[in-house]
mmCIF file of C-alpha atoms in Angstrom:
data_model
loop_
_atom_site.group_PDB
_atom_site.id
_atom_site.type_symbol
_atom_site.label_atom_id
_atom_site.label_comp_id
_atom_site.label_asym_id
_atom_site.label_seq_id
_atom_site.Cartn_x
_atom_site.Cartn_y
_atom_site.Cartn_z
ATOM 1 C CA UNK A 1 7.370 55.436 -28.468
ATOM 2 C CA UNK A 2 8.829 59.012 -27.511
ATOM 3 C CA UNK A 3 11.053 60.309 -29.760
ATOM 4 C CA UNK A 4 14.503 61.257 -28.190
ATOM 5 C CA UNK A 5 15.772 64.906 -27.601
ATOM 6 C CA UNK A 6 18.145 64.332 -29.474
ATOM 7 C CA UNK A 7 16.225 63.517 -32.585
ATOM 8 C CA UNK A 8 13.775 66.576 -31.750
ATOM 9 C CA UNK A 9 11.647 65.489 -28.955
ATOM 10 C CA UNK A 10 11.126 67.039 -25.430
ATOM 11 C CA UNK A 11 14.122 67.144 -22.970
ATOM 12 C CA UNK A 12 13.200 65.457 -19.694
ATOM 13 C CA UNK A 13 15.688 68.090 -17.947
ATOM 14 C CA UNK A 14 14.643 71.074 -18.455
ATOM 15 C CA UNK A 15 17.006 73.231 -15.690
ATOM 16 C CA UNK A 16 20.607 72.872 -15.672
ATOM 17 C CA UNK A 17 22.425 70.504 -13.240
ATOM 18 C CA UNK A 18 23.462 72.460 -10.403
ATOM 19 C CA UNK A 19 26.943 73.703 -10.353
ATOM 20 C CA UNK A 20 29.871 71.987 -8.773
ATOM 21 C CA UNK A 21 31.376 71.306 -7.107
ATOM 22 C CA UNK A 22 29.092 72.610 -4.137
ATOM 23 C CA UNK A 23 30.901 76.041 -2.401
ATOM 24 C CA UNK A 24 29.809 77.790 0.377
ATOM 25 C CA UNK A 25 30.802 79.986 2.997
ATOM 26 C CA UNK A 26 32.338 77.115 5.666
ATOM 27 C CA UNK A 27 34.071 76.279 1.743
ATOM 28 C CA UNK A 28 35.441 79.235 1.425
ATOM 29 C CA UNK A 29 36.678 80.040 4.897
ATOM 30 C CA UNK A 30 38.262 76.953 5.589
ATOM 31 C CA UNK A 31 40.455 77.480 2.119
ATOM 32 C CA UNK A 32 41.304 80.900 3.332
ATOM 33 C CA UNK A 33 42.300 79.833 6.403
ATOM 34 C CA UNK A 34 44.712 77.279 4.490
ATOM 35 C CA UNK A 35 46.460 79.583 1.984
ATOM 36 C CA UNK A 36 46.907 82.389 4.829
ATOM 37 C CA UNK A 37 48.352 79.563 6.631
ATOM 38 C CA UNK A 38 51.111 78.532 4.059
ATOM 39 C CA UNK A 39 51.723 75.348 4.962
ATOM 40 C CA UNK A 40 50.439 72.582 2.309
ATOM 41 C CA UNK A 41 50.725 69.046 2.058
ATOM 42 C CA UNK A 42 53.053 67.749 -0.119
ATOM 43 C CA UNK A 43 55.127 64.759 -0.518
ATOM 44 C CA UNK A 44 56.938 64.597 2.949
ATOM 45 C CA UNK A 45 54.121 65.753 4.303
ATOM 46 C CA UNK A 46 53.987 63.232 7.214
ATOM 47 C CA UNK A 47 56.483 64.894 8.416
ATOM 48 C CA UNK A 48 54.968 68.261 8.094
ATOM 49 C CA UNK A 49 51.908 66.777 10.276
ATOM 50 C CA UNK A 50 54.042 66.176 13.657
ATOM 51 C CA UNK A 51 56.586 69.392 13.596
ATOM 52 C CA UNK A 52 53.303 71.819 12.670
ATOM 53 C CA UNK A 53 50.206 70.995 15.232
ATOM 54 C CA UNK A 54 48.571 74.220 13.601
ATOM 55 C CA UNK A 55 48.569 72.599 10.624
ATOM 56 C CA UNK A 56 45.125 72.047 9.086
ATOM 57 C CA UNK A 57 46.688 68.248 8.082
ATOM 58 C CA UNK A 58 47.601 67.538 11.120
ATOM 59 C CA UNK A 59 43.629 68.888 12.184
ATOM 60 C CA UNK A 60 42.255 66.745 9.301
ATOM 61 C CA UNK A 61 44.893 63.977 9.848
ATOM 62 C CA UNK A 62 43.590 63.174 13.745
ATOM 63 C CA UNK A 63 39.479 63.753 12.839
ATOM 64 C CA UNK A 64 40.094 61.217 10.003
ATOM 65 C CA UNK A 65 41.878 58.832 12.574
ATOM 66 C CA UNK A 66 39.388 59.312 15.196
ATOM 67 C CA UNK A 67 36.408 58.547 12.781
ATOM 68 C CA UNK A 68 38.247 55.337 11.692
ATOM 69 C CA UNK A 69 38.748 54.640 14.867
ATOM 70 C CA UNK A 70 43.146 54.244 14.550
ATOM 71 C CA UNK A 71 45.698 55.517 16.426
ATOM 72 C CA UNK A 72 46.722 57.619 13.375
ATOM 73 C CA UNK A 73 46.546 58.946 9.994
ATOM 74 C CA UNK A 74 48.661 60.424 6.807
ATOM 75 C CA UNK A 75 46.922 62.178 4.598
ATOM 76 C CA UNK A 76 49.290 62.812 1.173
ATOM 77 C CA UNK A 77 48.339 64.516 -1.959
ATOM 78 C CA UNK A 78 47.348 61.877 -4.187
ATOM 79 C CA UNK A 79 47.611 58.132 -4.820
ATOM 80 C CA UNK A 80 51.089 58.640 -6.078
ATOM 81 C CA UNK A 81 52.717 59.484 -2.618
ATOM 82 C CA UNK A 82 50.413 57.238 -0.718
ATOM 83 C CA UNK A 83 52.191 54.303 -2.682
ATOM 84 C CA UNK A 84 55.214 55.693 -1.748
ATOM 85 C CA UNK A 85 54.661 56.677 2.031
ATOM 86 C CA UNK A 86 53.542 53.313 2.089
ATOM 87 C CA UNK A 87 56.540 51.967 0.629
ATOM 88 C CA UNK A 88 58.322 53.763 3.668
ATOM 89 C CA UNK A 89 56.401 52.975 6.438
ATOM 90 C CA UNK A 90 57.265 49.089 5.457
ATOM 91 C CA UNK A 91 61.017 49.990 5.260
ATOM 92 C CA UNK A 92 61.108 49.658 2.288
ATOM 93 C CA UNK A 93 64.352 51.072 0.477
ATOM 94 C CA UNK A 94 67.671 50.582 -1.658
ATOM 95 C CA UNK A 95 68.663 46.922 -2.707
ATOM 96 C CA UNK A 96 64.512 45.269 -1.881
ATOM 97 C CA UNK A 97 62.511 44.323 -4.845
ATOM 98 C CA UNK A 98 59.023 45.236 -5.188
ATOM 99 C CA UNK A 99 56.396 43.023 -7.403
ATOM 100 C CA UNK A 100 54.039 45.010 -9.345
ATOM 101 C CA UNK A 101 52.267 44.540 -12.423
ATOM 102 C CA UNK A 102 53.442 46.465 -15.853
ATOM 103 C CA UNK A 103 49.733 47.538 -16.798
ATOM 104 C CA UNK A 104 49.253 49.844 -14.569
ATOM 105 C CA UNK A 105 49.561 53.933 -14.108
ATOM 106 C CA UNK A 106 53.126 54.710 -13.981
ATOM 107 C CA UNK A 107 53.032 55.607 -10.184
ATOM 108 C CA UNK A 108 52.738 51.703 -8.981
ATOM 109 C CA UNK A 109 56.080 51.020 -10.875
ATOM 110 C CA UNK A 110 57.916 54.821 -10.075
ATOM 111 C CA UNK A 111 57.301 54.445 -6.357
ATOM 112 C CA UNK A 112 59.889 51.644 -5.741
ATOM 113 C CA UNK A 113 62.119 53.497 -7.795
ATOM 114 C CA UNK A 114 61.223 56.837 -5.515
ATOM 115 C CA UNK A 115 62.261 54.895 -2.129
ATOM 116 C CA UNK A 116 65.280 53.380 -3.915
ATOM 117 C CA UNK A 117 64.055 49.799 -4.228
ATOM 118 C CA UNK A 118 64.069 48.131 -7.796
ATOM 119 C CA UNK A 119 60.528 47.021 -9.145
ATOM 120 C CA UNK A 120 59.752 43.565 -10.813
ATOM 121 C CA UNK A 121 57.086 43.119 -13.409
ATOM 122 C CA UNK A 122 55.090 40.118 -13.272
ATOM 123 C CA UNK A 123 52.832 39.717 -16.410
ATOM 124 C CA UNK A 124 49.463 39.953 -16.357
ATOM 125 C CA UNK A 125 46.738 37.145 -16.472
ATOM 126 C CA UNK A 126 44.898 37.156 -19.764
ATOM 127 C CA UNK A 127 41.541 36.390 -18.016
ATOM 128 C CA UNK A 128 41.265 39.359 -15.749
ATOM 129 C CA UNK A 129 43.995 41.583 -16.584
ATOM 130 C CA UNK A 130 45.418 41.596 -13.202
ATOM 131 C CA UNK A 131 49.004 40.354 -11.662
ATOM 132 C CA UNK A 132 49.084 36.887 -12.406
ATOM 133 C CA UNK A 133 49.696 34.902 -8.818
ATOM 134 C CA UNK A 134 50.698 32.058 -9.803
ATOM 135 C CA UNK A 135 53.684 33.613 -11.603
ATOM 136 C CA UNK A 136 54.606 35.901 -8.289
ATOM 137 C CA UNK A 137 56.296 32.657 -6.727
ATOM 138 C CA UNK A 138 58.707 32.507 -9.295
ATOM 139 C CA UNK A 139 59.796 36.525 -9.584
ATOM 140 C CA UNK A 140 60.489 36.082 -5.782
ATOM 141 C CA UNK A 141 63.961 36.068 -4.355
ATOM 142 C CA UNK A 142 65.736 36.660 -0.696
ATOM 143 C CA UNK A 143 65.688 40.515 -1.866
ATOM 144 C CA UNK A 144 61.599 40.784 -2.456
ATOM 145 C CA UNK A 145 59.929 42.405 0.116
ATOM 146 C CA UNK A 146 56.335 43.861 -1.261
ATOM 147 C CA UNK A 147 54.002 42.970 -3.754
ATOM 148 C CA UNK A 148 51.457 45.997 -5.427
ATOM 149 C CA UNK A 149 48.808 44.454 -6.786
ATOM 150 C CA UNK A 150 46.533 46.489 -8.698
ATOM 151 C CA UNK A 151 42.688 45.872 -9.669
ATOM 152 C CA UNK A 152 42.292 47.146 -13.509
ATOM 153 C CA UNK A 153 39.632 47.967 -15.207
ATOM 154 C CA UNK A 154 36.836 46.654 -13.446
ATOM 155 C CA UNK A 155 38.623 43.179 -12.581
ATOM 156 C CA UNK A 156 39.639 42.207 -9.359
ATOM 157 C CA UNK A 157 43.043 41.070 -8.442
ATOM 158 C CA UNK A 158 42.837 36.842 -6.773
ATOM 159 C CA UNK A 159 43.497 38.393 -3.479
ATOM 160 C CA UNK A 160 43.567 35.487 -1.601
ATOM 161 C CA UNK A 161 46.003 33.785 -3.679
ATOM 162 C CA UNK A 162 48.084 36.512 -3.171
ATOM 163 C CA UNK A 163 47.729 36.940 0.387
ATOM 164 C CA UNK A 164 48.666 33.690 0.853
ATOM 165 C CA UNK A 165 51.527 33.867 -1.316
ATOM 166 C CA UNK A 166 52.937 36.977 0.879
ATOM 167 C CA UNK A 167 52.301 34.862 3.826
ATOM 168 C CA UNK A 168 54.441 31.897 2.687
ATOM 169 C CA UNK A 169 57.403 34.303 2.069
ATOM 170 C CA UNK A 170 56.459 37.105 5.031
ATOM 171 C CA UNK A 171 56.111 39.850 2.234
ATOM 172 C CA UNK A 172 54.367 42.996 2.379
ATOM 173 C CA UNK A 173 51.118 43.739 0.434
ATOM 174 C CA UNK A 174 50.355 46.901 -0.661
#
């Protein structure tokens, strides 16, 4: 058996990886262009995209439509805002509930807080580590409007269970 390089034996690499991430001149210019251009995305920046058609959002915003083939797009900074400019594309505001799970990153329980709405926990399942379903029914009231469910650590949330659940009470899934 080979011994491992590790222990002493021969490397199977012998050249380092190449560098990254990967920059070249189109890289470079395109940045440029961006930072002469002073106008970043940032967390209103769907509003940015339709007062600024220079914008290189807005550019990026309507290629990324047209390759997904929708009428539009919102690009945001990071997952963050895109719970939250989700959040306000459903309407979603002061005095509505939102169920989430409480093992999560911070972000899926601070965005209904950010848009003024008032999260619910609903515990976990011990078998997957996800939102339980079967206890969303009873965290639901006339004020719920959304549920976040969030896949952890490799498991997958029962999304069928919960879709149907949102269906029975006309909620939102994020």
């Amino acid at each position: 058996m080979a011994k491992l390089a590790i222990a002493g034996g021969r490397p199977l690499r012998t050249k380092p990886f190449p560098k990254w991430p990967i920059v070249g001149e189109e890289e470079k210019k395109a940045v440029a262009e961006v930072v002469q251009l002073g106008k970043w995305g940032h967390i209103y920046c769907y509003r940015v995209l339709f007062e600024n058609r220079e914008s290189k959002v807005q550019e990026f915003a309507e290629e990324f439509a047209e390759y997904y083939g929708v009428d539009y797009a919102t690009p945001v900074t990071n997952g963050s805002v895109a719970l939250e400019v989700a959040l306000r594309n459903a309407s979603i505001g002061y005095g509505d509930e939102v169920i989430t799970p409480p093992t999560t990153w911070v972000a899926t329980n601070l965005a209904p807080v950010m848009v003024g709405a008032d999260t619910i926990f609903v515990d976990i399942s011990p078998d997957n580590y996800c939102i339980d379903p079967e206890k969303i029914e009873e965290a639901i009231t006339p004020r719920t409007k959304a549920i976040i469910p969030v896949h952890i650590g490799g498991y997958l949330c029962d999304m069928d269970r919960i879709m149907e659940i949102a269906e029975k009470h006309n909620l939102i899934v994020i």
